[in-house]
Amino acid sequence: MNETKPQSGHLVLTIGAGPAGIYGVRKLAEAGHEVVIINRDIKPGGLVEYGIYFNKHKLKEGVRKQFRTILADPRVRYLGHIKIGAEADLALDELRDILKPSAVVVAVGAQGTKALGIPGDTATGVYHAKDLVYHFNGLPEFSRRDFSIGNRVAIIGVGNVMVDIAHWLVHEKKTKEVIAVARRGPAQRAYTDVEIQAVAANFDTAALQAELERVRPKLEAVGEDLEASYKALTKHVNTKAKEGESPTRMLFRFLSAPTEVVVNEGGGLHALRVENTELVKRSESLSAKGTGTFHDLECDTVVFAIGDKVEESFGLPCTGTEFVKNPNPDPDHPGDELYQAFDPQTGKVIDGLFLIGWSRQASDGVVGRAKLDGERGMAVVNRYLERVAPPAESSAEGLDEKIAALRQTLQSRGVQCVDYADVQKLENVEREESQKRGVEFFKYFTDEEMLSAIG
Ligand SMILES: Cc1cc2nc3c(=O)[nH]c(=O)nc-3n(C[C@H](O)[C@H](O)[C@H](O)COP(=O)(O)OP(=O)(O)OC[C@H]3O[C@@H](n4cnc5c(N)ncnc54)[C@H](O)[C@@H]3O)c2cc1C
Ligand SMILES: NC(=O)c1ccc[n+]([C@@H]2O[C@H](COP(=O)([O-])OP(=O)(O)OC[C@H]3O[C@@H](n4cnc5c(N)ncnc54)[C@H](OP(=O)(O)O)[C@@H]3O)[C@@H](O)[C@H]2O)c1
């Protein structure tokens, strides 16, 4: 830690140890505050641990190293395996009552499911991308769940999460066909050139050309250059994936908005019904507008990769995909309001409660962006704490007792929480295990195995 200020007397509770929370708490510790960071998972890291594609070892380990330095700081107390929420291990108010922090920062990411609510979307064989991602990255609740995959998978959405799902289908499941379904055109794809290389060699280029011809009139109507689109889409088709070859055909369907998951009489998933769309200019961007004509895309598995939303049961007011933020600009520090939680019923800011990372803006950007958002949000928290008198009893003095009380409450509910020393122990056991097995990286996929490794 650099440039750490003397103790402020304030305790800040941060909930969620993903990149936003962890990078953020460094700013709190540097400002002299004591920090307790509570996390749902045994391991810290959030989507770095359980979202980023599992074979990106270098990237993951690089970020983990930075997390380790921050979490080993004596002013930061990590407590994992505790889910906060109205229907979870502990409600937010209960936690506040026990720890009595000067401020609370919510950094729990976007754990809710963004569903379109179309008919058939709860049928067997319909999945939400986050669940699948958690499954193949070994997050305990999902790691052992059955996610049967058929021969023809339609993935709705064309962002980087779609690419991660396709990556898994192409190289791990060797699925026969994967169809990425976009409600807009090729130029509005949200995935990046770097990421698509994992599956580009599997593009069926003849089918892609035919698909672009199908939508040519509608794309040319808004001035799009099809030849340029084809060139951009196929830029990496000669890039071999590091996993080698796979027989999967990777297809695209553009200008198609899902309207129904078609299930046959026996309950089997039969098709994804889409409404053909056209592009219309809305302010600065092009939106998809339904044309009233439909098409059934034959498939036996559907994956929604359309972004996430926050979890409503967490216990904070929500609107759309997000927790409600203060709509009234702060005259002294414009922009601070974006990090302040707001109660629309009282019409007031929820005093001392802040939002950062994907909890502030769901599905927004990469790790670097979550880091920046965490740091910006904590600057707002630090400014708030400058205006608030610390409690009479110094935050550091009573903290051991408060944590003991918290552990006792959790124990009485059968919740076995872990601290950072436990995480370090687990990481050592996993490191030894990877050496024994001769693999680059090894991790346990269940809570039982992790807790047993901790001892
Ligand atoms: C599939 C996928 C792949 C990605 N791949 C990349 C990539 O390759 N490179 C890149 O730079 N970015 C990638 N990203 C983006 C990156 O992961 C996010 O920008 C970042 O993780 C968001 O950070 P966060 O801290 O806001 O949320 P999260 O990372 O989601 O962290 C939230 C934390 O809160 C905890 N939590 C949740 N609910 C509760 C609760 N109720 N109580 C207590 N704790 C709770 C969780 O355990 C978790 O540790 C990817 C994202 C996804 C979805
Ligand atoms: N390797 C990496 O670096 C990596 C990996 C994964 C994720 N991430 C990051 O994580 C963030 C989230 O990624 P994401 O892929 O979940 O989100 P995203 O980039 O926002 O893409 C979401 C896709 O879903 C579509 N969509 C949204 N709502 C829809 C609806 N109602 N009907 C049909 N389609 C809909 C979007 O289409 P429209 O554009 O038409 O709305 C878009 O194609 C991104 O910032 C991403 O870059 C990074």
XYZ file of C-alpha atoms and ligand atoms in Angstrom:
556
model
C 0.000 0.000 0.000
C 1.453 3.431 -0.788
C 0.873 6.817 0.868
C -1.359 5.418 3.618
C -2.853 8.091 5.872
C -3.126 7.709 9.671
C -6.185 5.946 11.058
C -9.368 7.910 10.458
C -11.503 6.104 13.029
C -13.998 5.107 10.344
C -14.992 1.566 9.453
C -16.253 1.000 5.906
C -18.150 -2.141 5.001
C -17.777 -3.264 1.385
C -19.992 -6.070 0.135
C -18.594 -7.967 -2.842
C -14.960 -8.854 -3.562
C -14.858 -8.628 -7.355
C -12.522 -6.178 -9.104
C -14.654 -3.122 -8.254
C -14.736 -4.004 -4.539
C -11.117 -5.110 -4.170
C -9.436 -2.353 -6.178
C -11.842 0.053 -4.488
C -10.970 -0.913 -0.906
C -7.326 -0.062 -1.570
C -8.446 3.578 -1.837
C -10.303 3.296 1.485
C -7.317 1.764 3.272
C -5.008 4.427 1.835
C -7.371 7.070 3.226
C -6.868 5.584 6.706
C -10.164 3.722 7.066
C -10.597 0.221 8.438
C -12.335 -1.999 5.887
C -14.375 -5.155 6.153
C -15.039 -6.794 2.787
C -17.746 -9.469 2.741
C -18.014 -11.854 -0.197
C -20.546 -14.493 -1.264
C -17.914 -16.873 -2.613
C -15.155 -18.492 -0.576
C -12.623 -17.079 -3.007
C -12.284 -13.389 -3.762
C -12.166 -12.160 -7.361
C -15.778 -12.305 -8.587
C -15.881 -12.629 -12.363
C -12.082 -12.626 -12.543
C -12.260 -16.000 -10.815
C -15.599 -17.230 -12.162
C -16.308 -15.223 -15.339
C -13.138 -14.706 -17.356
C -12.693 -17.747 -19.618
C -11.007 -20.522 -17.671
C -7.951 -20.971 -19.888
C -6.854 -17.323 -19.647
C -4.481 -18.293 -16.855
C -1.986 -15.474 -17.345
C -4.631 -12.756 -17.260
C -6.389 -14.244 -14.240
C -3.176 -14.835 -12.295
C -1.917 -11.317 -13.059
C -5.062 -9.804 -11.550
C -5.090 -12.271 -8.634
C -1.563 -11.137 -7.708
C -2.759 -7.549 -7.361
C -5.773 -8.702 -5.327
C -3.484 -10.648 -2.969
C -1.472 -7.516 -2.133
C -4.613 -5.520 -1.397
C -6.323 -8.226 0.670
C -3.184 -8.828 2.769
C -3.228 -5.207 3.961
C -3.783 -5.154 7.745
C -6.507 -2.526 7.364
C -8.548 -4.830 5.121
C -10.473 -7.750 6.672
C -11.823 -10.260 4.184
C -14.736 -12.515 5.108
C -15.932 -14.930 2.442
C -18.715 -17.470 1.982
C -21.373 -15.059 3.298
C -24.272 -14.083 1.078
C -25.996 -10.825 1.981
C -29.619 -10.228 1.039
C -33.217 -10.430 2.107
C -33.341 -14.207 1.507
C -29.661 -14.941 2.114
C -27.337 -15.702 5.058
C -27.726 -12.240 6.518
C -29.805 -9.195 5.624
C -27.999 -5.938 4.896
C -29.592 -4.253 7.937
C -28.513 -7.106 10.221
C -24.949 -6.762 8.983
C -25.026 -3.002 9.523
C -26.367 -3.497 13.055
C -23.504 -5.822 13.949
C -20.591 -3.951 12.348
C -21.917 -0.378 12.696
C -19.871 0.968 9.786
C -19.655 4.670 8.906
C -20.422 3.782 5.273
C -21.490 0.763 3.220
C -20.353 0.119 -0.343
C -22.285 -2.354 -2.471
C -20.016 -4.069 -5.026
C -21.921 -7.309 -5.564
C -21.887 -7.137 -9.358
C -25.009 -7.917 -11.387
C -26.196 -11.314 -10.177
C -29.801 -11.209 -11.404
C -31.108 -12.806 -14.576
C -32.147 -10.496 -17.386
C -35.012 -12.385 -18.999
C -36.975 -11.190 -22.021
C -40.148 -12.843 -20.773
C -40.919 -14.402 -24.149
C -43.072 -17.557 -24.339
C -41.113 -20.772 -23.823
C -38.106 -19.107 -22.227
C -38.237 -21.375 -19.178
C -38.268 -24.581 -21.267
C -35.690 -27.312 -20.723
C -32.644 -26.444 -22.805
C -32.933 -22.671 -22.332
C -30.028 -21.208 -20.363
C -28.811 -17.823 -19.264
C -25.192 -17.115 -20.174
C -24.087 -16.224 -16.643
C -25.198 -19.618 -15.320
C -23.254 -21.436 -18.047
C -20.218 -19.220 -17.521
C -20.328 -19.917 -13.766
C -20.669 -23.624 -14.619
C -17.611 -23.929 -16.834
C -15.555 -21.668 -14.568
C -16.308 -23.843 -11.533
C -18.445 -21.621 -9.286
C -19.711 -24.129 -6.694
C -23.464 -23.558 -6.955
C -23.291 -24.112 -10.744
C -20.249 -26.324 -11.262
C -22.030 -29.639 -10.783
C -25.390 -28.624 -12.275
C -26.456 -30.424 -15.448
C -26.378 -28.148 -18.483
C -27.145 -30.575 -21.296
C -26.286 -29.164 -24.680
C -27.849 -30.300 -27.954
C -26.538 -30.274 -31.520
C -27.721 -26.849 -32.593
C -27.385 -23.994 -30.155
C -28.798 -20.510 -30.723
C -27.052 -17.827 -28.654
C -28.987 -14.576 -28.395
C -26.720 -11.517 -28.360
C -23.416 -10.771 -30.070
C -21.245 -9.450 -27.252
C -18.075 -10.893 -25.730
C -20.123 -13.134 -23.446
C -21.638 -14.738 -26.565
C -18.057 -15.352 -27.724
C -17.123 -17.004 -24.414
C -20.151 -19.311 -24.648
C -19.355 -20.096 -28.302
C -15.722 -20.722 -27.295
C -16.860 -23.363 -24.819
C -19.336 -24.920 -27.265
C -16.808 -25.032 -30.101
C -13.770 -26.270 -28.213
C -15.098 -28.166 -25.189
C -18.516 -29.466 -26.244
C -17.710 -29.717 -29.997
C -21.332 -28.776 -30.678
C -22.432 -29.359 -34.274
C -23.760 -25.837 -34.921
C -23.724 -22.564 -33.043
C -25.834 -19.639 -34.286
C -25.205 -16.162 -32.913
C -28.473 -14.214 -33.162
C -28.277 -10.414 -33.461
C -31.302 -8.153 -33.349
C -29.304 -5.537 -35.265
C -26.713 -5.796 -38.064
C -23.086 -6.904 -38.318
C -21.761 -3.376 -37.808
C -23.519 -3.229 -34.426
C -21.858 -6.378 -33.083
C -20.620 -5.812 -29.535
C -17.846 -8.418 -29.407
C -14.225 -7.439 -29.929
C -11.722 -8.558 -32.565
C -9.346 -9.987 -29.979
C -11.969 -12.253 -28.418
C -13.608 -13.584 -31.605
C -10.299 -15.175 -32.640
C -11.094 -18.109 -30.350
C -13.889 -19.255 -32.699
C -13.236 -17.427 -35.999
C -11.696 -20.484 -37.659
C -15.080 -22.185 -37.261
C -17.049 -19.537 -39.179
C -18.945 -21.003 -42.112
C -17.942 -18.223 -44.513
C -20.260 -19.352 -47.347
C -23.219 -19.278 -44.945
C -22.091 -15.888 -43.633
C -21.993 -14.490 -47.155
C -25.485 -15.876 -47.839
C -26.747 -14.354 -44.568
C -25.377 -10.938 -45.522
C -27.077 -11.226 -48.929
C -30.352 -12.013 -47.130
C -30.194 -8.755 -45.186
C -28.488 -6.676 -47.921
C -31.490 -4.428 -48.790
C -32.151 -3.546 -45.161
C -28.524 -2.798 -44.402
C -28.007 -0.770 -47.560
C -31.132 1.212 -46.663
C -29.185 2.659 -43.716
C -26.013 3.148 -45.738
C -24.066 0.112 -44.536
C -21.336 -1.284 -46.761
C -21.793 -5.065 -46.934
C -18.426 -5.789 -48.467
C -16.731 -3.893 -45.626
C -18.858 -5.787 -43.101
C -17.914 -9.162 -44.582
C -14.245 -8.205 -44.543
C -14.419 -7.092 -40.922
C -16.366 -10.151 -39.809
C -14.005 -12.600 -41.469
C -10.747 -10.820 -40.597
C -9.679 -13.624 -38.285
C -11.020 -16.728 -40.011
C -7.475 -17.957 -40.609
C -6.551 -17.586 -36.950
C -6.215 -20.999 -35.369
C -7.535 -21.304 -31.838
C -5.023 -22.462 -29.261
C -7.185 -25.505 -28.550
C -6.775 -26.643 -32.163
C -9.437 -27.683 -34.622
C -13.092 -28.385 -33.932
C -15.855 -29.547 -36.309
C -18.364 -26.914 -35.104
C -20.024 -24.687 -37.739
C -20.300 -21.156 -36.415
C -23.182 -19.225 -37.981
C -24.759 -15.787 -37.680
C -28.318 -14.575 -38.005
C -28.708 -10.797 -38.246
C -31.700 -8.452 -37.963
C -33.592 -10.991 -35.867
C -35.238 -10.272 -32.513
C -36.316 -13.325 -30.466
C -40.050 -13.560 -29.808
C -40.597 -17.160 -28.664
C -38.831 -20.368 -27.783
C -40.867 -22.927 -29.699
C -41.460 -26.128 -27.784
C -43.040 -29.233 -29.349
C -45.889 -31.241 -27.790
C -43.497 -33.493 -25.900
C -41.882 -30.437 -24.292
C -38.731 -30.609 -26.453
C -37.133 -27.392 -27.618
C -37.651 -27.138 -31.324
C -36.810 -23.624 -32.532
C -36.171 -20.020 -31.671
C -38.820 -17.847 -33.288
C -37.471 -14.467 -34.322
C -39.115 -11.393 -35.748
C -37.234 -9.963 -38.702
C -36.137 -6.430 -37.989
C -34.911 -3.371 -39.837
C -32.640 -0.630 -38.624
C -34.028 2.768 -37.776
C -32.141 5.849 -36.657
C -32.876 6.815 -33.062
C -30.901 9.865 -31.895
C -27.271 8.896 -32.534
C -27.642 5.136 -32.969
C -29.466 2.550 -35.060
C -32.226 0.578 -33.340
C -33.951 -2.645 -34.368
C -37.599 -2.294 -35.398
C -39.796 -5.345 -35.918
C -41.178 -5.815 -39.433
C -44.069 -8.103 -38.458
C -42.589 -11.111 -40.290
C -41.231 -14.106 -38.416
C -38.841 -16.984 -38.923
C -38.194 -20.164 -36.941
C -34.520 -20.912 -36.416
C -34.300 -24.615 -35.792
C -32.323 -25.407 -32.661
C -32.455 -27.597 -29.561
C -30.674 -25.313 -27.092
C -31.050 -21.566 -26.525
C -28.667 -19.355 -24.556
C -29.494 -15.773 -23.627
C -26.285 -13.705 -23.687
C -27.924 -10.285 -23.501
C -26.249 -8.867 -20.387
C -27.202 -9.118 -16.734
C -29.170 -7.207 -14.120
C -28.720 -6.662 -10.397
C -30.331 -9.040 -7.928
C -33.607 -7.601 -6.648
C -33.555 -9.732 -3.491
C -30.388 -7.985 -2.326
C -32.617 -5.502 -0.522
C -32.066 -2.182 -2.286
C -34.544 -0.359 -4.542
C -34.140 -1.417 -8.193
C -35.236 -0.035 -11.515
C -34.735 -1.840 -14.825
C -31.421 -3.683 -14.624
C -29.962 -1.534 -11.832
C -30.147 -0.351 -8.249
C -31.632 3.135 -8.034
C -29.052 5.915 -7.981
C -29.435 9.508 -6.846
C -30.981 11.366 -9.806
C -30.089 14.794 -8.390
C -26.649 16.089 -9.353
C -24.430 17.020 -6.429
C -23.762 20.782 -6.899
C -20.377 20.595 -5.122
C -19.155 17.425 -6.797
C -21.096 16.737 -9.997
C -20.961 13.009 -10.745
C -20.840 11.875 -7.109
C -24.593 11.247 -7.224
C -24.016 8.374 -9.686
C -22.473 6.364 -6.838
C -25.110 7.191 -4.187
C -27.964 4.722 -3.548
C -31.403 6.335 -3.601
C -34.807 5.429 -2.209
C -37.522 6.550 -4.654
C -40.198 6.005 -1.973
C -38.750 8.618 0.388
C -37.260 10.629 -2.472
C -33.965 10.722 -0.573
C -30.428 9.466 -0.864
C -29.858 6.402 1.363
C -27.383 7.975 3.737
C -23.943 6.370 3.738
C -24.776 3.745 1.094
C -22.813 3.638 -2.157
C -22.765 1.568 -5.355
C -19.752 0.667 -7.498
C -18.836 -1.565 -10.467
C -21.481 -3.739 -12.094
C -23.753 -3.078 -9.086
C -23.773 0.546 -10.209
C -24.008 -0.192 -13.929
C -24.776 -3.777 -14.889
C -22.638 -5.546 -17.537
C -20.534 -2.455 -18.121
C -17.082 -3.172 -19.477
C -13.960 -5.122 -18.619
C -11.905 -5.513 -15.425
C -10.035 -2.243 -16.019
C -13.330 -0.406 -16.137
C -14.588 -2.060 -12.938
C -11.300 -1.051 -11.256
C -11.704 2.546 -12.373
C -15.328 2.598 -11.255
C -14.420 1.096 -7.866
C -11.724 3.718 -7.363
C -13.960 6.590 -8.469
C -16.738 5.388 -6.200
C -14.406 5.110 -3.224
C -13.244 8.695 -3.836
C -16.910 9.659 -3.359
C -17.030 7.567 -0.157
C -13.842 9.219 1.122
C -15.307 12.673 0.491
C -18.469 11.621 2.373
C -16.413 10.397 5.343
C -14.566 13.710 5.551
C -17.942 15.261 6.416
C -18.946 12.621 8.980
C -17.548 12.418 12.526
C -16.020 9.019 13.306
C -17.710 7.039 16.095
C -16.520 7.631 19.671
C -15.002 4.162 19.813
C -12.187 3.909 17.247
C -13.103 1.574 14.400
C -9.967 -0.543 14.816
C -10.408 -1.137 18.577
C -13.849 -2.666 18.599
C -13.468 -4.459 15.305
C -12.320 -7.854 16.566
C -15.351 -8.007 18.872
C -17.707 -7.003 16.070
C -16.285 -9.640 13.748
C -16.568 -12.234 16.515
C -20.250 -11.276 16.955
C -20.769 -11.573 13.209
C -19.153 -15.014 13.125
C -21.335 -16.101 16.046
C -24.530 -14.990 14.296
C -23.472 -16.806 11.128
C -22.519 -19.926 13.030
C -25.940 -19.997 14.678
C -27.380 -20.107 11.129
C -25.066 -22.879 10.012
C -22.925 -20.585 7.836
C -19.216 -21.363 7.823
C -17.405 -18.170 6.829
C -13.722 -17.943 5.892
C -11.119 -15.225 6.389
C -8.186 -14.234 4.223
C -5.763 -16.611 5.973
C -8.134 -19.427 4.975
C -8.085 -18.247 1.350
C -4.280 -18.200 1.401
C -4.285 -21.746 2.776
C -6.681 -22.863 0.037
C -4.555 -21.259 -2.658
C -1.474 -23.084 -1.340
C -3.271 -26.433 -1.378
C -4.501 -25.782 -4.941
C -0.992 -24.750 -6.028
C 0.452 -27.985 -4.611
C -2.337 -29.942 -6.301
C -1.603 -28.358 -9.684
C 2.076 -29.313 -9.319
C 1.145 -32.855 -8.369
C -1.173 -33.137 -11.383
C 1.303 -31.421 -13.715
C -1.273 -28.843 -14.869
C -0.912 -25.075 -15.273
C -3.691 -24.353 -12.827
C -5.975 -26.325 -10.576
C -8.972 -25.269 -8.537
C -11.678 -27.008 -6.534
C -15.219 -26.833 -7.916
C -17.234 -27.336 -4.712
C -17.488 -25.552 -1.355
C -17.051 -28.888 0.446
C -13.683 -29.518 -1.240
C -12.528 -25.964 -0.564
C -13.574 -26.026 3.089
C -11.948 -29.405 3.536
C -8.691 -28.087 1.967
C -8.823 -25.172 4.409
C -9.249 -27.678 7.202
C -18.475 -14.163 -18.963
C -17.631 -12.958 -18.688
C -16.319 -12.962 -19.123
C -15.516 -11.841 -18.914
N -14.236 -11.858 -19.387
C -13.450 -10.779 -19.218
C -12.110 -10.778 -19.708
O -11.650 -11.753 -20.314
N -11.351 -9.678 -19.481
C -11.837 -8.588 -18.807
O -11.082 -7.625 -18.591
N -13.111 -8.551 -18.343
C -13.923 -9.614 -18.534
N -15.210 -9.598 -18.075
C -15.717 -8.393 -17.376
C -15.298 -8.356 -15.892
O -15.364 -9.640 -15.354
C -16.184 -7.365 -15.120
O -15.966 -6.079 -15.681
C -15.889 -7.266 -13.629
O -15.678 -8.523 -13.046
C -17.009 -6.565 -12.853
O -16.572 -6.407 -11.535
P -17.517 -6.223 -10.251
O -16.591 -6.208 -9.087
O -18.400 -5.071 -10.443
O -18.458 -7.517 -10.195
P -18.130 -9.058 -10.040
O -16.861 -9.414 -10.691
O -19.354 -9.769 -10.470
O -17.942 -9.279 -8.458
C -19.020 -9.289 -7.570
C -18.619 -9.956 -6.260
O -19.698 -9.810 -5.339
C -19.946 -11.036 -4.665
N -21.380 -11.076 -4.360
C -22.398 -11.194 -5.225
N -23.578 -11.183 -4.580
C -23.292 -11.091 -3.268
C -24.102 -11.048 -2.107
N -25.436 -11.089 -2.184
N -23.480 -10.970 -0.910
C -22.117 -10.925 -0.829
N -21.322 -10.948 -1.915
C -21.891 -11.013 -3.117
C -19.517 -12.122 -5.638
O -19.134 -13.270 -4.897
C -18.335 -11.464 -6.364
O -17.126 -11.780 -5.725
C -16.041 -10.700 -18.250
C -17.368 -10.713 -17.804
C -18.159 -11.831 -18.030
C -19.592 -11.837 -17.567
N -13.013 -11.225 -23.004
C -13.494 -10.098 -22.595
O -12.812 -9.098 -22.576
C -14.911 -10.087 -22.129
C -15.634 -11.273 -22.069
C -16.964 -11.223 -21.669
C -17.535 -10.007 -21.324
N -16.788 -8.884 -21.366
C -17.403 -7.575 -21.100
O -18.510 -7.699 -20.239
C -19.531 -6.763 -20.626
C -20.840 -7.496 -20.809
O -20.765 -8.330 -21.984
P -22.097 -8.909 -22.655
O -21.682 -9.665 -23.836
O -22.911 -9.538 -21.586
O -22.915 -7.589 -23.013
P -22.873 -6.628 -24.315
O -21.502 -6.403 -24.799
O -23.677 -5.448 -23.928
O -23.661 -7.456 -25.451
C -24.987 -7.816 -25.243
C -25.586 -8.308 -26.545
O -26.932 -8.690 -26.276
C -27.811 -8.009 -27.165
N -29.091 -7.742 -26.509
C -29.303 -7.002 -25.402
N -30.614 -6.961 -25.106
C -31.238 -7.695 -26.065
C -32.581 -8.012 -26.322
N -33.552 -7.565 -25.536
N -32.866 -8.780 -27.398
C -31.891 -9.226 -28.208
N -30.583 -8.948 -28.028
C -30.264 -8.183 -26.963
C -27.092 -6.743 -27.532
O -27.605 -6.249 -28.732
P -27.805 -4.657 -28.966
O -26.429 -4.138 -29.212
O -28.696 -4.583 -30.116
O -28.400 -4.116 -27.693
C -25.648 -7.242 -27.626
O -25.408 -7.827 -28.878
C -19.043 -6.092 -21.886
O -18.497 -4.845 -21.583
C -17.985 -7.032 -22.393
O -16.992 -6.414 -23.198
C -15.492 -8.900 -21.776
